[in-house]
XYZ file of C-alpha atoms in Angstrom:
527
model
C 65.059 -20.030 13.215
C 64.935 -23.667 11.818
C 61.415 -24.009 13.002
C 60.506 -21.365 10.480
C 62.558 -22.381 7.339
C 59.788 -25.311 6.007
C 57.185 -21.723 6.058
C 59.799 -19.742 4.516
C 60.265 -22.905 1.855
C 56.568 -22.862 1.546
C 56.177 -19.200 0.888
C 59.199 -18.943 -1.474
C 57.820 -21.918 -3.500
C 54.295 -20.295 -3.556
C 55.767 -16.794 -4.596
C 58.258 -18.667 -7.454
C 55.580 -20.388 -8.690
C 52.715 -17.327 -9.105
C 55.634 -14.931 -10.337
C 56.628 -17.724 -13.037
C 52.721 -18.233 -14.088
C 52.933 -13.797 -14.827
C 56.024 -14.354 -16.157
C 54.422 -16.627 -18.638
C 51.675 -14.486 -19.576
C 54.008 -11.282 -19.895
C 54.139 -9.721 -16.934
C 57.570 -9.831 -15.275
C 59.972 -7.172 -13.039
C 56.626 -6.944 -10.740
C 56.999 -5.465 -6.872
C 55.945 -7.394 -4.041
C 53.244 -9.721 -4.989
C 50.413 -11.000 -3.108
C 48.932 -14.210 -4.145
C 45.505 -15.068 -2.869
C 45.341 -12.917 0.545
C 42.720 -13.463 2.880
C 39.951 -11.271 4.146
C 41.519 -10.008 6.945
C 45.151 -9.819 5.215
C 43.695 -7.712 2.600
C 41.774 -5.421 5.117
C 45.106 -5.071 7.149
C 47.310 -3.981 3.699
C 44.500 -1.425 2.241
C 44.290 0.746 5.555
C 48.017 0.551 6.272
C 48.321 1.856 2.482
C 45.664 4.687 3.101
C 43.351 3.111 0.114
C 40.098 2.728 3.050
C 39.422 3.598 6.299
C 37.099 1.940 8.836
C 33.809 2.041 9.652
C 32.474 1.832 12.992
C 30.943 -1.388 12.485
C 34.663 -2.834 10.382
C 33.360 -2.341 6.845
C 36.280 -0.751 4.576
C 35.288 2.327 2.986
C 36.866 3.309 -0.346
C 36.392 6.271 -2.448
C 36.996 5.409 -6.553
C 38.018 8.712 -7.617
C 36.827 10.554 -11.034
C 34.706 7.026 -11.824
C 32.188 6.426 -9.289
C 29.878 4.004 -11.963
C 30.784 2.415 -15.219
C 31.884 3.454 -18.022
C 30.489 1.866 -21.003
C 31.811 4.196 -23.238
C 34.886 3.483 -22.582
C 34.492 -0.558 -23.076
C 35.868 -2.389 -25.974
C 35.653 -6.088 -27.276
C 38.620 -6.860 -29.604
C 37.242 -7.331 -33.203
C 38.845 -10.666 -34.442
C 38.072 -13.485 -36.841
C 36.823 -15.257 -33.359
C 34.336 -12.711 -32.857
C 33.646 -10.869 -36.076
C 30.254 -12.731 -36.663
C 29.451 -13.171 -33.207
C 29.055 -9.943 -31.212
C 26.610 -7.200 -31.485
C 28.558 -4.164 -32.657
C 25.436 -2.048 -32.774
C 25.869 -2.102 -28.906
C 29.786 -3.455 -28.228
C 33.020 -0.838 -29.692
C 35.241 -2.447 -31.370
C 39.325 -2.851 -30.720
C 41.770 -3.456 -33.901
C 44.545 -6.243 -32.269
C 46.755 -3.805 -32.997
C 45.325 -1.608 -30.597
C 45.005 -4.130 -28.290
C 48.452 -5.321 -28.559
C 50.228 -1.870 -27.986
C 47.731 -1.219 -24.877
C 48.804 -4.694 -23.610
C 52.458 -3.955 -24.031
C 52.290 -0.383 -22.357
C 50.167 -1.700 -19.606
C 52.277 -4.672 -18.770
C 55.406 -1.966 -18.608
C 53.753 0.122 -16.332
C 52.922 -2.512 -14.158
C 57.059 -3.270 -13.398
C 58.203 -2.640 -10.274
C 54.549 -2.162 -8.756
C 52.887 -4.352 -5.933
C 50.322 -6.259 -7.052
C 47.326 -7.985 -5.379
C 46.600 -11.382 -7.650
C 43.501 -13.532 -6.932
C 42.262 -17.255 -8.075
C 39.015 -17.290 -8.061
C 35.644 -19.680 -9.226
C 32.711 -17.939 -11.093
C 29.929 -20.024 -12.799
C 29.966 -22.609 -9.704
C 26.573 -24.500 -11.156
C 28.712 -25.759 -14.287
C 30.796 -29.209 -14.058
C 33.551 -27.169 -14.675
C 33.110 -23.310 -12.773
C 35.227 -20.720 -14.513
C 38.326 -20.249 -13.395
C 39.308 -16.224 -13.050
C 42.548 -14.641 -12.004
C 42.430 -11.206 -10.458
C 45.620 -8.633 -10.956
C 45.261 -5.465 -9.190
C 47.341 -2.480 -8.129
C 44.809 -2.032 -4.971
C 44.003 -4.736 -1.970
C 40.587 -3.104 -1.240
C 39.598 -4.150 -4.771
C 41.579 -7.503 -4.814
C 39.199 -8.034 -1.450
C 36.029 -6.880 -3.412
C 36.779 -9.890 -6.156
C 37.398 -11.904 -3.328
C 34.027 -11.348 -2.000
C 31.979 -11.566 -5.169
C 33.303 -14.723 -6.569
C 34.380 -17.965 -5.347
C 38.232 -17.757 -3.524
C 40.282 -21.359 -5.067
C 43.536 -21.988 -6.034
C 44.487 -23.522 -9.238
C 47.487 -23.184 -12.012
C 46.222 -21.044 -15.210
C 45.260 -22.957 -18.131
C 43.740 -21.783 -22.038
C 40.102 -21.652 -20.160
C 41.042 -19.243 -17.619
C 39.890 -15.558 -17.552
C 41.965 -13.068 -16.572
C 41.375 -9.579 -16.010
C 43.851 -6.608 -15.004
C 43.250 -3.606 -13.403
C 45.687 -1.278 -13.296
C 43.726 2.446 -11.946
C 46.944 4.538 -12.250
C 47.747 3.313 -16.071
C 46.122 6.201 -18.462
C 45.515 5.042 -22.455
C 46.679 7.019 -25.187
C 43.820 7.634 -27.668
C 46.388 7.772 -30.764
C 48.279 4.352 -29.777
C 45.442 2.802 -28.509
C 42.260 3.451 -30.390
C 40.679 4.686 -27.690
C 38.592 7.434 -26.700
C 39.857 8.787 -23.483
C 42.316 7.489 -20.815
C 39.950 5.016 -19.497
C 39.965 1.331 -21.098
C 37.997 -1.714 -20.519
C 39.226 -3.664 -23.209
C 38.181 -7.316 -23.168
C 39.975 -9.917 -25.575
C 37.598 -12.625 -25.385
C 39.441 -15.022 -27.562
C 42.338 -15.143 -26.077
C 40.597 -14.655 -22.643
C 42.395 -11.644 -21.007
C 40.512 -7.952 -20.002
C 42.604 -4.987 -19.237
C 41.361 -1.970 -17.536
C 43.507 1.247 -16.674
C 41.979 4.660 -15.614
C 39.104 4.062 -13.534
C 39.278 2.682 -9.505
C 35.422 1.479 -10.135
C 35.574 -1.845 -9.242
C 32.034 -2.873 -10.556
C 34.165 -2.495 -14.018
C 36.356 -6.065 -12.908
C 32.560 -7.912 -11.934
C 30.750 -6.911 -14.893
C 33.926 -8.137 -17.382
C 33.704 -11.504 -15.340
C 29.437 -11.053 -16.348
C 30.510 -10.451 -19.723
C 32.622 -12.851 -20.864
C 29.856 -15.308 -19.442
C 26.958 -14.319 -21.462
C 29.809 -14.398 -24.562
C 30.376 -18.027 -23.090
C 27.224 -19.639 -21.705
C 24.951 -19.545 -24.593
C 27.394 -21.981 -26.468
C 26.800 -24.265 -23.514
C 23.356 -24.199 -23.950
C 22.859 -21.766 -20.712
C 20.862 -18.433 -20.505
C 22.828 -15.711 -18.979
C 20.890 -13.603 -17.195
C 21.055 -10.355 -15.193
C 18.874 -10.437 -12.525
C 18.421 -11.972 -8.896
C 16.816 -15.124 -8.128
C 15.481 -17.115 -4.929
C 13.213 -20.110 -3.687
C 11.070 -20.750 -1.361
C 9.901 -23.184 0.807
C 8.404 -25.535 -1.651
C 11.421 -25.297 -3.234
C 10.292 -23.280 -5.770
C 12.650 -20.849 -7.765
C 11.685 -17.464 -8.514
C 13.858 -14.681 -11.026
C 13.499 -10.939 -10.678
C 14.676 -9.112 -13.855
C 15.522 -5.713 -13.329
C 17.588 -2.515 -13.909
C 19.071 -0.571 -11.321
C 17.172 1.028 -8.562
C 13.831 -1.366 -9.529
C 14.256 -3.682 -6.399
C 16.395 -6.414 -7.957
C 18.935 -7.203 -5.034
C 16.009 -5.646 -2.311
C 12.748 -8.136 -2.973
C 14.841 -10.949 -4.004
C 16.373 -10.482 -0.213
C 13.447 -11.951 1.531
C 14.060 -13.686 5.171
C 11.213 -16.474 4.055
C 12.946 -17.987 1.278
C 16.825 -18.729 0.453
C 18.602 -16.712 -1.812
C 20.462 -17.682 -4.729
C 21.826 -14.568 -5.599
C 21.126 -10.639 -6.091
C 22.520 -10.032 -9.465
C 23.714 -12.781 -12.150
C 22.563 -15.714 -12.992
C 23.157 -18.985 -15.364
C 20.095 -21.100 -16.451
C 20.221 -24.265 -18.085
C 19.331 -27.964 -18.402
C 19.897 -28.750 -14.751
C 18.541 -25.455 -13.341
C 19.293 -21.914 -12.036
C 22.602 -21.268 -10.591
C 24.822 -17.732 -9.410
C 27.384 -16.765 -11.403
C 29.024 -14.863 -8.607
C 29.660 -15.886 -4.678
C 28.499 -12.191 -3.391
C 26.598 -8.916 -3.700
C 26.867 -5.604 -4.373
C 23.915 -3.718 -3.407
C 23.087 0.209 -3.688
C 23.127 1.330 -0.555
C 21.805 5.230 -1.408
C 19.509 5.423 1.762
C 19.726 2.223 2.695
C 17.490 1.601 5.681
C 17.794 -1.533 8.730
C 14.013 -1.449 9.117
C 13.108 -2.003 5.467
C 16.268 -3.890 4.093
C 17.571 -5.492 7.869
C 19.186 -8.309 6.177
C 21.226 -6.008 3.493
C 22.192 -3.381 5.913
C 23.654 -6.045 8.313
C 25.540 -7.543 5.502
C 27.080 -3.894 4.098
C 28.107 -3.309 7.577
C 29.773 -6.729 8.489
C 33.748 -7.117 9.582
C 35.782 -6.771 6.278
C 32.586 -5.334 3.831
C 33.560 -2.814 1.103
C 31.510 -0.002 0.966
C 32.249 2.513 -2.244
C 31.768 6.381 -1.853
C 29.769 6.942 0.994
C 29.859 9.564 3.035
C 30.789 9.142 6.469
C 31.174 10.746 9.824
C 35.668 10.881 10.328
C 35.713 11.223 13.405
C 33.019 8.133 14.711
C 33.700 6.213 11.394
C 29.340 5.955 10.903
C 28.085 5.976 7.706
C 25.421 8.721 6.219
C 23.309 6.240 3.881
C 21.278 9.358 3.119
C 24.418 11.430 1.887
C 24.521 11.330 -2.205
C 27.344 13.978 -2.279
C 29.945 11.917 -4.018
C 27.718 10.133 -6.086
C 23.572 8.208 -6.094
C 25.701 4.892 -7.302
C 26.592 4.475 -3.478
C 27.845 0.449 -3.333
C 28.354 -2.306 -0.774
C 30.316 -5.324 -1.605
C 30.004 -8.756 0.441
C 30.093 -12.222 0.258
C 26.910 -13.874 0.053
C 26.875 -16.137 3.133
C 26.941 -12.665 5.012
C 22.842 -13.045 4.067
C 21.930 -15.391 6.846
C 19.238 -17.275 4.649
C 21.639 -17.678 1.593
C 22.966 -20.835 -0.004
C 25.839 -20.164 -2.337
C 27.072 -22.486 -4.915
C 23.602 -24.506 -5.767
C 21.685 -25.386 -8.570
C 17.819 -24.960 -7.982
C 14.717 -26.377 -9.923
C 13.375 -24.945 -12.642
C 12.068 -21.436 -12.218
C 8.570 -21.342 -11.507
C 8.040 -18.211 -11.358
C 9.618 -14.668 -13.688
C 9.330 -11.368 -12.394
C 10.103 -8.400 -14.767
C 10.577 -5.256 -12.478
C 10.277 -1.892 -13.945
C 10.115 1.654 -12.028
C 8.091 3.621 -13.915
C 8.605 7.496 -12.833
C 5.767 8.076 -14.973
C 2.534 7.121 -13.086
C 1.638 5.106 -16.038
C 2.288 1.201 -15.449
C -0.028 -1.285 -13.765
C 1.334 -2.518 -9.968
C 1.238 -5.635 -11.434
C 0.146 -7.697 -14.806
C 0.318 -11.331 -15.872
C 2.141 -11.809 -18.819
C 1.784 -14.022 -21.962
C 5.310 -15.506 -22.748
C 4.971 -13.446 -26.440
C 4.634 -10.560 -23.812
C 7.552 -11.535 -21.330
C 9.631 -11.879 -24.602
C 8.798 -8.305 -25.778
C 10.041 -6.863 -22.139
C 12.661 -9.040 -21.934
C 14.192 -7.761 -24.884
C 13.198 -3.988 -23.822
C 14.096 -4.041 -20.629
C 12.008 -0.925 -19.506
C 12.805 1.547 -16.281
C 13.450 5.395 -16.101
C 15.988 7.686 -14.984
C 14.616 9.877 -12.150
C 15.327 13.476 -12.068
C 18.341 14.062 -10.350
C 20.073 10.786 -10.314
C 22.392 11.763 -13.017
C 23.792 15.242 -14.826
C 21.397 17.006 -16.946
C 18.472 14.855 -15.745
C 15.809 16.972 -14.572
C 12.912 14.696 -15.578
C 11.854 11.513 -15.508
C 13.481 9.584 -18.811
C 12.377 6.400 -20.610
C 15.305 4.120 -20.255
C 15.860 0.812 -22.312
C 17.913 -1.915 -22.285
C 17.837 -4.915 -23.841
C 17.590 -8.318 -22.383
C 17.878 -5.837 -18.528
C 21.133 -5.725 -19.314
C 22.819 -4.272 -22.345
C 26.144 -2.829 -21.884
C 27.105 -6.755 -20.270
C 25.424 -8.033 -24.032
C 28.641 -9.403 -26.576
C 25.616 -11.602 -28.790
C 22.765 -10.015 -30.154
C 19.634 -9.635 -28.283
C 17.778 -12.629 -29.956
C 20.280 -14.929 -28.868
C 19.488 -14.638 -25.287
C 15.587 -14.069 -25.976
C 15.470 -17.419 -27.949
C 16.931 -19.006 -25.336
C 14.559 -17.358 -22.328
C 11.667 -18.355 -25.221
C 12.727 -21.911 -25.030
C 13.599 -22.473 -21.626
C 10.143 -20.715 -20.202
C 7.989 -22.679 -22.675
C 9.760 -26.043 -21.650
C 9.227 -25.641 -17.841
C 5.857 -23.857 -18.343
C 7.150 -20.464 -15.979
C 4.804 -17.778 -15.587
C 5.929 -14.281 -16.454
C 4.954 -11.059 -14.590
C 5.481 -7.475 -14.820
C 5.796 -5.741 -11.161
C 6.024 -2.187 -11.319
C 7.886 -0.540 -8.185
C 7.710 3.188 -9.681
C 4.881 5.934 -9.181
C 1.174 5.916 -8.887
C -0.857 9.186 -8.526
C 1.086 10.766 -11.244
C 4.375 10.899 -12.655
C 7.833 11.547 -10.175
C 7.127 15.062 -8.402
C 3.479 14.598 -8.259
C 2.905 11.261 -7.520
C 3.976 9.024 -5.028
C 6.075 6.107 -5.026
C 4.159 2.601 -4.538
C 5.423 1.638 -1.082
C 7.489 -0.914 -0.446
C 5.077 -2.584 1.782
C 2.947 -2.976 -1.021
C 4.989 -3.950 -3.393
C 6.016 -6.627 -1.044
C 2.401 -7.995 -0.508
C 2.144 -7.815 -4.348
C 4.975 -9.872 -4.639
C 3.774 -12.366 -2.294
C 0.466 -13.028 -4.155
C 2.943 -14.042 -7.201
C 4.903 -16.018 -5.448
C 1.945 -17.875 -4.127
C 0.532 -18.857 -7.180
C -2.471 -16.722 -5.971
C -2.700 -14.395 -8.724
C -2.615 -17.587 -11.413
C -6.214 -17.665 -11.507
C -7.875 -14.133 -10.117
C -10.228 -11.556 -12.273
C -8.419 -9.805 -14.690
C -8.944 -6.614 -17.251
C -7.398 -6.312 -19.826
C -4.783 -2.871 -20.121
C -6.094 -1.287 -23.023
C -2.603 0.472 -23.524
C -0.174 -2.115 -23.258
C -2.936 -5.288 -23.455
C -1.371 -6.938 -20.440
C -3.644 -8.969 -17.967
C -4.257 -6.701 -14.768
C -5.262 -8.699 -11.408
C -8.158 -6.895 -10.288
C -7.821 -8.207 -6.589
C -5.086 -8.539 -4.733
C -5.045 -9.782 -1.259
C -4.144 -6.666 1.635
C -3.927 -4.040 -1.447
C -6.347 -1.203 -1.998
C -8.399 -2.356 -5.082
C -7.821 1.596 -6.525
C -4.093 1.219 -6.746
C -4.507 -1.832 -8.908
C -5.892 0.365 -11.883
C -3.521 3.557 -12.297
C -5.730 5.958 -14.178
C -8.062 5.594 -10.556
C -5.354 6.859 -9.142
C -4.492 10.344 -10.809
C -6.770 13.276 -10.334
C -7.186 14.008 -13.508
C -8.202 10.899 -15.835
C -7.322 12.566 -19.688
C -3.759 13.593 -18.031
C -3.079 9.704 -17.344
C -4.139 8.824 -20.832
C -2.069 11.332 -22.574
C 1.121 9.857 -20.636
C -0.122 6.409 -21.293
C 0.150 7.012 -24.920
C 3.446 8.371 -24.995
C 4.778 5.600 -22.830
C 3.301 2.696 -25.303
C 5.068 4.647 -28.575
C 8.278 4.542 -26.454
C 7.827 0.779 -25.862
C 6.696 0.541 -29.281
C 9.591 2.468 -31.174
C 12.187 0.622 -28.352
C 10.710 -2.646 -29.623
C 10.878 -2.194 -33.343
C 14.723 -0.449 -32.882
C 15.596 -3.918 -31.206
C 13.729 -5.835 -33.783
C 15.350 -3.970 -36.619
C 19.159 -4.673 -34.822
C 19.262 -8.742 -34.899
């Protein structure tokens, strides 16, 4: 018994000290709270309080309820004389402090007498000083997810530390709160505190931390960015920018070179670094042979896996299975990617890659681009929604969104593009477009470039190889076309080749450049 009472000491100090530091910022009468859980701690708590079960291979599998993606509708920034001349409301909702106030009064009382799940935890890892973020959840599974996708450290709260609580089971009241459903995201970037209530998504916690960085980097001097990045053995650093479902986390995951990171990204004066510690991939039919490295890591002792469908009886997961949702997620930390180095700062990109999936047949494989060109699709940010993928979608759709990354935007557009303009110009990085979409014809009479191809596409970039081959010039969209391209059929190179019918292709070539044209003057005419 006296053995035990310096631990019990230890533990009761610990647990004074992180109830006093909630006390302090308003939250007080909690339940049990646990402060900074491991791994295996948390994995133990969620199954024994029926949030997951287990896979066969020891990934916890969680289902998120009514919210199985985002909801950017639902997300506010509080409107402030802080922020009132610095956020794009064209593209952010705004929150009276009033609002904000009440919400954070009725959350804090519905969070007495619960047990909470409280991490400390590093994001930004490439600055001198990383960001420090505390977690508060009702949920372990998702107090693990934050654990794998930033930086686990302990540290007492000061004025420069974010922190964000998530509270699934608290509903807002539109009236009180100004909102306009029972789901909040609600981020207070002054006084650095997010509060979310009515949604178990836990992407909605990552993408505040993303958010409140690209409020806070460019003041630093540092381009935010929202895409994945790697080098290779000459040490040279490439970027993939991307929306979802262009190959962002999947090309960027490539066994010859290490990888930075799959998703966010600071660059600055002293290089590229992660903003995060982890990953979370889409894992809709997710296959070992083509992503070996990714499906290891989803599967791995302790992973999080969100809404898949699975087999209750052998605990194996159906990667094929969309019936709860497409947005299919795994979460894990990023030294479960064998060739991964987290927490450096690499040279100077090299190399850009702007990724777009084009469902219409109508894009180029691949294009160099001028940096007056990379600008104008950086600040687009061009994909499309595939038929079926989402409700009432039943063909393909133009989708835009600037700077890849919109709903994570608090600054205007420019204010990210100027910096991309200056930092691209100053290290002399070439820009290209990579198109992982359709060729043949538009989605459902087409077929998708494989990724084989894609990959040998990619490998000519990264090579330097395409720097100085034949082009011709796109006649739609006026971007330099590589007319050769090491292991790839010279035909796929040139998409009108490829469809049956040549006057089809330029009829959807034309309506594609209007939509890039009319996207481009709508962003133009918001800065």
């Amino acid at each position: 018994m006296n053995a035990l009472s310096p631990i019990r000491s230890l533990n009761e100090g610990r647990d004074g000290l992180i109830r006093s530091q909630l006390t302090k910022l308003g939250l007080s009468w909690l339940g049990q709270v646990s402060w900074n859980d491991t791994a295996p701690v948390l994995m133990k708590k969620s199954l024994a309080r029926g949030e997951a079960a287990l896979s066969a291979t020891g990934a916890l599998l969680v289902e998120t309820g009514q919210h199985t993606g985002r909801s950017p509708q639902d997300k506010y920034i509080v409107r402030d004389d802080a922020t009132d001349d610095k956020i794009w409301w064209a593209n952010n909702k705004p929150m009276e402090r009033a609002h904000f106030d009440a919400l954070k009064a009725d959350m804090f009382a519905h969070a007495q007498l619960k047990n909470t799940f409280v991490q400390d935890l590093l994001a930004c890892p490439g600055l001198a000083t990383p960001l420090g973020v505390r977690v508060i959840t009702e949920q372990a599974w998702s107090s693990l997810f934050m654990r794998h996708l930033l930086k686990p450290a302990e540290f007492e709260p000061d004025a420069d530390t974010l922190t964000i609580i998530c509270l699934p089971s608290f509903k807002a009241n539109p009236s009180r709160h100004g909102t306009s459903s029972e789901t909040v995201i609600a981020l207070d970037l002054h006084q650095r505190l997010v509060l979310i209530g009515g949604t178990a998504y836990a992407g909605e916690i990552k993408k505040a931390v993303f958010t409140f960085a690209n409020f806070m980097l460019p003041e630093l001097g540092i381009l935010p960015m929202h895409c994945s990045a790697n080098i290779g053995p000459e040490g040279d650093t490439a970027l993939f920018f991307g929306l979802s479902g262009t190959g962002k986390t999947t090309l960027s995951a490539d066994p010859s070179r290490v990888l930075i990171g799959d998703d966010e990204h600071g660059w600055g004066a002293h290089g590229v670094f992660n903003i995060e510690n982890g990953c979370y991939a889409k894992v809709i039919n997710l296959d070992e042979a083509a992503e070996p490295a990714i499906f290891k890591a989803v599967q791995g002792l302790g992973a999080v896996q969100e809404n898949v469908v699975f087999d209750e009886a052998t605990g194996v997961v159906d990667y094929s299975n969309g019936a709860l949702t497409e947005n299919t997620r795994g979460a894990y930390p990023l030294d479960a990617i064998a060739n991964a180095r987290p927490g450096i700062v690499a040279a100077h990109p090299k190399t850009i890659v702007m990724l777009a999936a084009d469902a219409f047949g109508v894009l180029p494989p691949v294009a160099r681009l001028t940096p007056a060109q990379a600008m104008q699709q950086f600040l687009i940010g061009y994909t499309a929604k595939l038929a079926g993928t989402e409700r009432g979608v039943t063909t393909p759709q133009a989708t835009f969104s600037a700077c890849f990354g919109a709903p994570f935007l608090p600054r205007p557009p420019e204010a990210y593009a100027a910096l991309l303009r200056k930092l691209v110009m100053e290290h002399g990085t070439q820009c290209y477009l990579l198109n992982t979409g359709w060729t043949g014809g538009a989605y459902g009479i087409g077929k998708r470039l494989s990724l084989s191809v894609t990959r040998q596409i990619l490998k000519a970039i990264l090579a330097g190889d395409l720097a100085q081959v034949p082009c011709r010039r796109d006649e739609n969209f006026g971007f330099d076309v590589p007319m050769v391209v090491d292991g790839v059929e010279a035909k796929l190179l040139d998409p009108r080749q490829s469809w049956s019918d040549g006057l089809a292709y330029d009829a959807a070539a034309l309506e594609l450049r209007a939509k890039f044209a009319s996207a481009l003057s709508k962003m133009e005419g918001q800065q």
